[in-house]
Structures are given as C-alpha cells and as structure tokens.
Short mmCIF file of C-alpha atoms in Angstrom, two decimals:
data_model
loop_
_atom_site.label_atom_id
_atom_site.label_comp_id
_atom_site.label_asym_id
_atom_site.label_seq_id
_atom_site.Cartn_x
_atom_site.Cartn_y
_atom_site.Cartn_z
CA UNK N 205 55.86 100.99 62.61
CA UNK N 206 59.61 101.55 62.04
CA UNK N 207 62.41 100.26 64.44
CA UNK N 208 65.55 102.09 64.57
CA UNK N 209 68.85 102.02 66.61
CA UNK N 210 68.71 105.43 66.50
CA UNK N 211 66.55 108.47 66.20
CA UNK N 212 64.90 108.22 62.77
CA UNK N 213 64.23 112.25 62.76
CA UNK N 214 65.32 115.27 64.34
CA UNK N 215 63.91 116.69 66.44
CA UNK N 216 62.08 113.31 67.98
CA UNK N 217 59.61 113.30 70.23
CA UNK N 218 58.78 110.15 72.33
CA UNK N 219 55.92 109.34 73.41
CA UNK N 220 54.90 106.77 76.60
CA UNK N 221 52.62 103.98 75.60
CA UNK N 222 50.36 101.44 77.85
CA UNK N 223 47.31 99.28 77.00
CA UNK N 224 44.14 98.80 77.76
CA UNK N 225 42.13 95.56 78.03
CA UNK N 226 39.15 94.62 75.24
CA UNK N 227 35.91 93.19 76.42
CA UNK N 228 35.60 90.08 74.13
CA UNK N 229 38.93 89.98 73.08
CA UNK N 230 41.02 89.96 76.58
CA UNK N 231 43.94 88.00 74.86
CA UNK N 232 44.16 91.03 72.97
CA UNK N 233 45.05 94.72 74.13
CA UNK N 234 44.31 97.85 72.67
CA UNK N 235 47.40 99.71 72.86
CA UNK N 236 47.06 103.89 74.11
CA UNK N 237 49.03 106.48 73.39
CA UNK N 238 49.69 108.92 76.54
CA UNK N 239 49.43 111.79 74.49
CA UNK N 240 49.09 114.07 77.67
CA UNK N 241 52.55 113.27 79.15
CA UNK N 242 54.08 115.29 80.77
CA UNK N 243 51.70 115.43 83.26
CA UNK N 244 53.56 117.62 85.40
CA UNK N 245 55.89 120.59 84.73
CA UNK N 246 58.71 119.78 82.81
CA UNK N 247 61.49 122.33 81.27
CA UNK N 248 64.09 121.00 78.57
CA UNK N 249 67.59 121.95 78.76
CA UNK N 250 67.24 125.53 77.45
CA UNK N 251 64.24 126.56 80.37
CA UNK N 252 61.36 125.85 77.93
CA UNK N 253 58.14 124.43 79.37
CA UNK N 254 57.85 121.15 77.68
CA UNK N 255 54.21 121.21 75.96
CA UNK N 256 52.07 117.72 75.48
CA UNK N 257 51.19 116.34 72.19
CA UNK N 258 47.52 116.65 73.37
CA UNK N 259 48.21 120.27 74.19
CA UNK N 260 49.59 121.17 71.36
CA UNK N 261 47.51 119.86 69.10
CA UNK N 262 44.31 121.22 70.76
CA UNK N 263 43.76 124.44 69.02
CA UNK N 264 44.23 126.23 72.49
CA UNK N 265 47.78 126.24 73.03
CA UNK N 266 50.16 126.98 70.21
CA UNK N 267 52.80 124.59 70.09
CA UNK N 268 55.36 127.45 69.39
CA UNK N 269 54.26 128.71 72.87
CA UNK N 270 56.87 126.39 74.76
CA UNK N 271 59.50 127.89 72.43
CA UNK N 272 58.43 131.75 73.85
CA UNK N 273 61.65 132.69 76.29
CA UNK N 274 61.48 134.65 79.52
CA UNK N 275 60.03 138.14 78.98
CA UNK N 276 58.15 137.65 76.05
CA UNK N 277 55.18 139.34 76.55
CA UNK N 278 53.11 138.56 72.66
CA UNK N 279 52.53 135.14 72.62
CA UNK N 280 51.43 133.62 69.16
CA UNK N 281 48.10 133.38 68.33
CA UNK N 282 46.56 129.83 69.13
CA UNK N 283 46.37 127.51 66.21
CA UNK N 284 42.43 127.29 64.41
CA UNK N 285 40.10 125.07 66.74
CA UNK N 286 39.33 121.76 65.22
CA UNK N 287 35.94 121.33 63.55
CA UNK N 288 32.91 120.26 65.96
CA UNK N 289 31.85 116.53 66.14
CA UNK N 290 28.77 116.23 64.92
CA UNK N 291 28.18 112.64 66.59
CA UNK N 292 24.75 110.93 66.53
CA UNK N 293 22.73 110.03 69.73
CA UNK N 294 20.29 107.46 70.81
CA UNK N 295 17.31 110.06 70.60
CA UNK N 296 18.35 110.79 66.55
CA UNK N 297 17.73 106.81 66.49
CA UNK N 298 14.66 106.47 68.09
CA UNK N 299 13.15 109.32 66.20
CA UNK N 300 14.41 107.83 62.71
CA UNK N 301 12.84 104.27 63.69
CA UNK N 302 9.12 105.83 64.56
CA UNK N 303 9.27 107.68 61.18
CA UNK N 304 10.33 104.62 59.48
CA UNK N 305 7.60 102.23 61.37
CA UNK N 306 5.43 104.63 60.42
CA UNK N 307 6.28 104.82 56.65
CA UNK N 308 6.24 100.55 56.98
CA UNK N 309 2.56 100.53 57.63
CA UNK N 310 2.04 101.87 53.99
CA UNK N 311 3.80 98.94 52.38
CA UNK N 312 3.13 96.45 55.38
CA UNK N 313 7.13 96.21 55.80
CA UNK N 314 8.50 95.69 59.18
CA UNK N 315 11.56 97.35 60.28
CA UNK N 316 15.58 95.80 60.67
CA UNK N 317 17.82 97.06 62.29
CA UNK N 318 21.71 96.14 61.84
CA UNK N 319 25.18 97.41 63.55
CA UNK N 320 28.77 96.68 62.60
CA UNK N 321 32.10 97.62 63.87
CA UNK N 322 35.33 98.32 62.81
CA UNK N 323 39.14 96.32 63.44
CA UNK N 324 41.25 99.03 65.39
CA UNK N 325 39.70 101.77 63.35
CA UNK N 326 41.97 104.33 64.86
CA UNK N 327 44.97 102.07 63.58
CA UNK N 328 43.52 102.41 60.09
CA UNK N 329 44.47 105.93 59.22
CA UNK N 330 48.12 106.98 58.73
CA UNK N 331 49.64 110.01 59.77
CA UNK N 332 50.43 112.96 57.44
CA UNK N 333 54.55 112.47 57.07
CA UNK N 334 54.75 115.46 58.73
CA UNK N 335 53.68 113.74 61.73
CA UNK N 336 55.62 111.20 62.35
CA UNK N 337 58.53 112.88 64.17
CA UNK N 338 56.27 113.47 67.19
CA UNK N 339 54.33 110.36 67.46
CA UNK N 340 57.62 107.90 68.44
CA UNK N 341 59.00 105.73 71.59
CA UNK N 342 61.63 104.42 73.05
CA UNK N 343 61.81 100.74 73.59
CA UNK N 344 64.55 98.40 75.43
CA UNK N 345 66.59 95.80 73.83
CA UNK N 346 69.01 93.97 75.54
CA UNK N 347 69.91 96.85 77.34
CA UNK N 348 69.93 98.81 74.34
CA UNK N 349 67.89 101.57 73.63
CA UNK N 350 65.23 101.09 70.10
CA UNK N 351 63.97 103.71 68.85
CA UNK N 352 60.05 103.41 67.34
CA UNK N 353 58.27 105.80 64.76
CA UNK N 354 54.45 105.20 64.74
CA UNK N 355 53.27 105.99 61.63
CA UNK N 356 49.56 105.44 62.06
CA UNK N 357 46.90 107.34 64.10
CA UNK N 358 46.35 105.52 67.07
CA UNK N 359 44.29 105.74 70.84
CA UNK N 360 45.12 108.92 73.20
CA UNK N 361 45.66 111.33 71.14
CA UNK N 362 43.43 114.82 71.25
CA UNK N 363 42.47 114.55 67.72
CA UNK N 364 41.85 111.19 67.06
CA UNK N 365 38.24 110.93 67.94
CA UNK N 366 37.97 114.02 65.41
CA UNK N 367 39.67 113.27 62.55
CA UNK N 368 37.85 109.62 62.80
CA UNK N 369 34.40 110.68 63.21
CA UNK N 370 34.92 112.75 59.91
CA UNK N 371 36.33 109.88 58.14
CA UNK N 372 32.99 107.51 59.13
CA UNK N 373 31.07 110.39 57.89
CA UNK N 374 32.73 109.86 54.57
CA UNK N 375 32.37 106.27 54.60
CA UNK N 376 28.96 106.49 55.21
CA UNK N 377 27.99 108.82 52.97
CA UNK N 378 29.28 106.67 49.79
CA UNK N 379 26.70 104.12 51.25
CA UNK N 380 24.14 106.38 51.24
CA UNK N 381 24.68 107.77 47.63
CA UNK N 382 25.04 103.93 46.03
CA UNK N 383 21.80 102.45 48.33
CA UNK N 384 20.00 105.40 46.67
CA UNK N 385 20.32 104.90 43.71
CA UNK N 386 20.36 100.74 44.32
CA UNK N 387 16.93 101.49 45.84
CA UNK N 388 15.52 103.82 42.78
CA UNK N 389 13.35 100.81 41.14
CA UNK N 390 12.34 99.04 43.99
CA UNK N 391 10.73 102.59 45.66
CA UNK N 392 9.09 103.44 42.09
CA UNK N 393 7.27 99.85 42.78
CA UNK N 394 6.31 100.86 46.12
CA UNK N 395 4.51 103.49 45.08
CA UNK N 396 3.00 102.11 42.46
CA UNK N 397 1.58 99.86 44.95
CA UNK N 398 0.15 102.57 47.71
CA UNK N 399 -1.20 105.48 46.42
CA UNK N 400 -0.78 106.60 50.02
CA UNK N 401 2.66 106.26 50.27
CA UNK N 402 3.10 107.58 46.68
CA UNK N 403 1.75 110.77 48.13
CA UNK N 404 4.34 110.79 51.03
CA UNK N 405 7.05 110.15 48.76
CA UNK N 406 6.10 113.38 46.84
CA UNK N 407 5.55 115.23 50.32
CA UNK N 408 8.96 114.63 50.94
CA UNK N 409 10.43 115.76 47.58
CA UNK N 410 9.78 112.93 45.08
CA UNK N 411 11.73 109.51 44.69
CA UNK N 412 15.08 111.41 44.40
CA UNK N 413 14.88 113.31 47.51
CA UNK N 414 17.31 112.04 50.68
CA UNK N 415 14.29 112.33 53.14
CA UNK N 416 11.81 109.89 51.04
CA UNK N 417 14.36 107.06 51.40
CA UNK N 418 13.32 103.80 53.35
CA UNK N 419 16.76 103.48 54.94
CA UNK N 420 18.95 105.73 57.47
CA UNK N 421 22.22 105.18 58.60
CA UNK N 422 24.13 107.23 61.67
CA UNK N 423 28.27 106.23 62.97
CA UNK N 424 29.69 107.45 66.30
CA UNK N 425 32.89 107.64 65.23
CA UNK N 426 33.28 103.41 64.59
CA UNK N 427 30.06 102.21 65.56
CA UNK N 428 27.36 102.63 62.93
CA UNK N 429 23.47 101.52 63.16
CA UNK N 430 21.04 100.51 60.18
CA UNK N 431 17.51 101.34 60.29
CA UNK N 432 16.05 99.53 56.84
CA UNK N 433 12.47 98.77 56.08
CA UNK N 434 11.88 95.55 54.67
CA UNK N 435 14.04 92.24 54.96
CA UNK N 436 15.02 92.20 51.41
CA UNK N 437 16.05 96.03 50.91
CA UNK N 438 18.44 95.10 54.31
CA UNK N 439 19.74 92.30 52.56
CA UNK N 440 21.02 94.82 49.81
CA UNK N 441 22.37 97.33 52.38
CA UNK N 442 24.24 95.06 53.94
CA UNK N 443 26.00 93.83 50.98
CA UNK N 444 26.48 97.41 49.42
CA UNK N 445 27.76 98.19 52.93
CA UNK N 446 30.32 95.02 52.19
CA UNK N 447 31.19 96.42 49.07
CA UNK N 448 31.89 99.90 50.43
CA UNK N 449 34.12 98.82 52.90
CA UNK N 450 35.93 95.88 50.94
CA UNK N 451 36.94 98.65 48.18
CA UNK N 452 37.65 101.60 50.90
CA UNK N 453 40.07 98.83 51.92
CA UNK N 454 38.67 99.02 55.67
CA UNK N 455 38.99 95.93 58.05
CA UNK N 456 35.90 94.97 60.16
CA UNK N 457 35.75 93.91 63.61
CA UNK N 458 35.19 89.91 64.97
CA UNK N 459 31.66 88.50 63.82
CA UNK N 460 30.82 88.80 67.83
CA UNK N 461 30.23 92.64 67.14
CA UNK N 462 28.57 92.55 64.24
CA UNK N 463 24.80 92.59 64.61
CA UNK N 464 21.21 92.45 62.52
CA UNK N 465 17.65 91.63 63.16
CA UNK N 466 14.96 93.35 65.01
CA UNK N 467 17.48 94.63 68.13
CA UNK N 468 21.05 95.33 68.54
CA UNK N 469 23.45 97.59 71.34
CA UNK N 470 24.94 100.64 69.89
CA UNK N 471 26.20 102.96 72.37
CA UNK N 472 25.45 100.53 75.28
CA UNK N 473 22.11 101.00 74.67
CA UNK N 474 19.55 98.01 73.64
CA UNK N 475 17.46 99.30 70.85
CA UNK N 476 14.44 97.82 69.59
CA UNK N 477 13.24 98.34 65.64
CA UNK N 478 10.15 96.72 66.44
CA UNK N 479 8.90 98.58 69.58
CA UNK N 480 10.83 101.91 68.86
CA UNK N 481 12.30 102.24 72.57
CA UNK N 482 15.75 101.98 74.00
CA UNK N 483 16.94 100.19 77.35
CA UNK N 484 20.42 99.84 79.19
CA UNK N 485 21.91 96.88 78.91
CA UNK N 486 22.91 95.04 81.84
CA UNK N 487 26.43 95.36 81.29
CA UNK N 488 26.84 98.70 80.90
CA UNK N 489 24.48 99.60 83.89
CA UNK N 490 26.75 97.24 86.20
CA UNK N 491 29.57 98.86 84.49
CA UNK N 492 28.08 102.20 85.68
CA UNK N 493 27.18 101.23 89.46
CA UNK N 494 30.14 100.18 90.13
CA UNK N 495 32.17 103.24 88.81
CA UNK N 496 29.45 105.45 90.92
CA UNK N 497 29.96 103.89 93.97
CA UNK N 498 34.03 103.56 93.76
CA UNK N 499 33.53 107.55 92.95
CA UNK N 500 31.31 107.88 96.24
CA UNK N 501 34.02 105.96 97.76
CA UNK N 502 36.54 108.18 96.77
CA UNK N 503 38.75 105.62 94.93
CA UNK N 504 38.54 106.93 91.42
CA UNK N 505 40.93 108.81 89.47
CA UNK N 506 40.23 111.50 87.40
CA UNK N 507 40.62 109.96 84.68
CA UNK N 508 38.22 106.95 85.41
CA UNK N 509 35.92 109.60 86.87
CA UNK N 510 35.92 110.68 83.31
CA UNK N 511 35.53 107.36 81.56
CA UNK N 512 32.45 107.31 84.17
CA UNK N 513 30.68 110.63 83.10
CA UNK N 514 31.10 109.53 79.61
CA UNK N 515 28.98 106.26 79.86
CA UNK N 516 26.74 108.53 82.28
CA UNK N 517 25.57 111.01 79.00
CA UNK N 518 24.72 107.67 77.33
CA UNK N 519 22.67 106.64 80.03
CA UNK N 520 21.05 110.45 81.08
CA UNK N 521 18.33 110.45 77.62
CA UNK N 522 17.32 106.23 78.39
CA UNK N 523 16.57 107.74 81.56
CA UNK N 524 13.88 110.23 80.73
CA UNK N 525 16.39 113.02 82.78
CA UNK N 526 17.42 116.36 81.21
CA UNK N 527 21.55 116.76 79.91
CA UNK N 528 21.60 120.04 82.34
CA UNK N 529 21.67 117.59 85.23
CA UNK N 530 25.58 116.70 84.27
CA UNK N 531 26.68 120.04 83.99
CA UNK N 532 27.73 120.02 87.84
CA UNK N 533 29.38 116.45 87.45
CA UNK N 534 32.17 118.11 84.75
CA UNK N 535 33.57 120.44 87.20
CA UNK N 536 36.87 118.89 87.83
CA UNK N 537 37.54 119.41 84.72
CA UNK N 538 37.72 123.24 84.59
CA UNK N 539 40.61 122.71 86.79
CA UNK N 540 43.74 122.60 84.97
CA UNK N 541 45.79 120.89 87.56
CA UNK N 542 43.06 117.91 88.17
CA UNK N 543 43.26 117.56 84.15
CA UNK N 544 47.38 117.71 84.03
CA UNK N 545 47.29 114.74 86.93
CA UNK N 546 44.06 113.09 85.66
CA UNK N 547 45.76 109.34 85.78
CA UNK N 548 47.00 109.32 89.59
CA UNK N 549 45.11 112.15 91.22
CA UNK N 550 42.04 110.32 93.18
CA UNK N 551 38.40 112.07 93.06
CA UNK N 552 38.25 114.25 96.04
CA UNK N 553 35.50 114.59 98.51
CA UNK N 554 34.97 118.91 97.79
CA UNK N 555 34.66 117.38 93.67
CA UNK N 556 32.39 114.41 94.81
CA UNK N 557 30.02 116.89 96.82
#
C-alpha cells in the first residue's frame, strides 16, 4: 500500500472498503473491496454515468462506455470476455480416489489424502502498474483527508477469483511435473513387483504417461486436495509441495487449515480416501439451514442470498440431486436492478416463490 496526502495519480479512482470476519481467525478480518460501488446511478460532473470497477472490468461493459455523450448512437465494442474457470468439484474427487483405491489393491497401498491452504492468497498477487490508479481510497486523518493506492489484488473485485484460479493452476502444475519425475524410480519398482499393475501402467501409456501416475492433485482457486497412494510417496509430495511453494515465494495459511491422513474438508465437504464417499460437514450444513430459513423469512439480502446459493451447489452433488434443480434459485440475478442493490435490497417474497 502507499499513503499519500494527495492523489498519487490522475485520474484516481477510489474505491469503498469493509471487512469481513474469518472463521478461526476472528481477531483477524479479511478486508473486501466494494468493487460494485456505485450501486445506484451516479453521473460525474460532465453527465457521464459513472461505471463500477466490477462493471468495467467484466468483459460486458466497455469501460469507455461511461465516456459515450448524449446522442451517440455506436457504442464501442465490449472488451474480450475473460477466460472460463475451469474449477474442480467434489465428483472429479471422488472419481480420482476410486481409480486410485483401485490401482492400490495391485501394490497393497492404501490411499492419503492431504489439503492445504493459502495466507490471503488474493493479497499475494500485485496489480499490473497500470492498475493501480483505479484500485485506491480515501482514508481520514485528523480531519484530513489520506489518500491510499492498493497495489495488490485483493477480495471484491470481478476478476479476482479468475486471475487466481489460473495462477493455482500454475502452481500446481510445477508440482505435478517435479512429483513425476520424483516418482520415476519408485513406479519402475512397482511394477517390477506386480506384473498386473505393470500391465496397467502400459494400458495407460507407459511409466511416462500423466494418467499412470499414483498421485492427483485438483485447487479451487486456494484450496487444493492430495489424493497419493502409499504413506511414503505422500511424504514426498508433501515436501515437494513445500519446496514449490517456499521457492514460488507463496505464504501458507495457519497449521489449523492444513490437513493429511485418511479424511479432510475441502469445499465444506468431508471426504473420505478410505471409503471413497463424501458427507457435509456439520458446519457448513448449519451454516446452510440457517441462511434457508432467514431466506424463507424474507430477511436476506441479495447478496447473502447469493453467498447462500453458492454453498447450496456444493451441497446439490453430496446430495444425490441433479444441478438443473438450482437453475430456478438464480433468478434474481437476471435482474439488473436486484444485482446493482444486491447489499441492502432484502429477498422478496415473488423471488422466494
């Protein structure tokens, strides 16, 4: 961050800012960017429709739109869309652990599972320079107004999620490409061992191949889960996954959220390496009865309602219940004005039925 008793660029655009709390660190708020502000119509000095960070950055809206004046009647063409997020799911996890138990009974190796986490992983990645005129606030001093230039990528904004996910990806991917090759000798000893597995090794394109590997790895966006056979080949993912990280120069999250044995939570699910099914955890199903019946209740905002539908595609697969059956629940938001108000405007009875 940089504090100034002025503007530090021009133009400047700031942001507001809140918090939210942390479930086992409550001492200790993650800070949110209101990247959607304004959420109502606002016009600067010169009649132009004041556009939102979130907007513009989209890939719907161009952000040259709110510089169009009256009468123009070509807008420019909307900015490329970002790329898709590919993010993993509990079903992807599942099916990895039954091939994996599967591929265990060859070498009599049970399964491990491990998860990890990340130290405000948003917080790790700084914006281009380019950015940094747009992602500022305005603090008070004294009476005196500071002026604050954010320089890293942080919670709220559109693209965050996006631009994260892709860096995981990357992350991951190193650890795949050095556990590989770690692994080379030990899986040339395995098959020496079992003919039978040799055979499945060569089935899935010989000891080089990506899909004959004894290990799998998935991240949604910070959270990532290890599916290993064998207690000793975990113990060397785990420390290449150290190494990885320690030279990337990434900071990990408290040892409460850092996980390994034969069951962790990933996703606020409870997933089992050893039986190959997933549960909800108590938590997360309180967390969800409680949102449902303040939304029956009509006391939730849009915004929570959102938070709520979230946690509720989590839950819909642990629940043996088709995706279709959410489609309904998203409605709101193919309302514009529901989405520009989402933090104060309460969940109406004609959305709730």
């Amino acid at each position: 961050y940089g504090l100034f008793s002025h503007p530090p660029f021009i133009p400047f655009r700031a942001v507001p800012k809140g918090s939210v709390p942390r479930k086992l660190e409550p001492d200790r708020a993650r800070p949110t960017t209101e990247a959607g502000a304004p959420r109502q119509l606002l016009m600067d000095t010169s009649q132009r429709r004041v556009v939102s960070l979130n907007e513009a950055s989209s890939g719907m809206t161009s952000q040259s739109v709110s510089e169009l004046g009256e009468g123009t009647s070509t807008p420019p063409k909307p900015k490329p869309h970002w790329p898709k997020e590919n993010k993993p799911t509990v079903a992807d996890v599942l099916t990895c652990i039954t091939l994996l138990t599967a591929v265990g009974q060859f070498l009599s190796e049970p399964l491990y599972t491990a998860a990890d986490d990340f130290r405000n992983f948003f917080n790790q990645l700084r914006l281009a320079p380019e950015e940094f005129w747009k992602c500022g606030m305005v603090l008070s001093s004294d009476g005196h107004a500071k002026f604050v230039s954010e320089y890293i990528m942080t919670f709220g904004l559109r693209p965050a999620s996006n631009i994260a996910q892709r860096f995981a990806e990357a992350i991951v991917a190193m650890w795949r490409d050095q556990m590989q090759e770690a692994e080379l000798p030990y899986l040339q000893q395995a098959m020496d061992r079992s003919a039978d597995f040799a055979r499945w090794v060569a089935s899935r394109g010989g000891i080089h191949s990506a899909a004959a590997q004894l290990f799998a790895v998935f991240i949604y966006t910070d959270d990532p889960i290890f599916i290993i056979l064998g207690a000793e080949r975990m113990a060397r993912g785990l420390r290449i996954w150290n190494s990885v990280c320690s030279r990337v120069g990434l900071l990990m999250a408290i040892p409460e959220k850092r996980q390994c044995g034969t069951w962790v939570e990933w996703l606020g699910a409870g997933i089992s390496s050893v039986l190959a099914v997933a549960w909800i955890t108590p938590h997360k199903l309180l967390s969800a009865l409680t949102k449902i019946a303040s939304a029956l209740a009509c006391t939730l905002t849009i915004a929570e309602y959102h938070s709520l539908l979230g946690l509720l595609e989590h839950l819909v697969f642990l629940n043996r219940m088709k995706r279709s059956i959410m489609y309904s629940l998203w409605e709101p938001f193919q309302q514009k004005v529901a989405l520009d108000r989402a933090a104060t405007i309460v969940l109406g009875l004609d959305v709730r039925t």
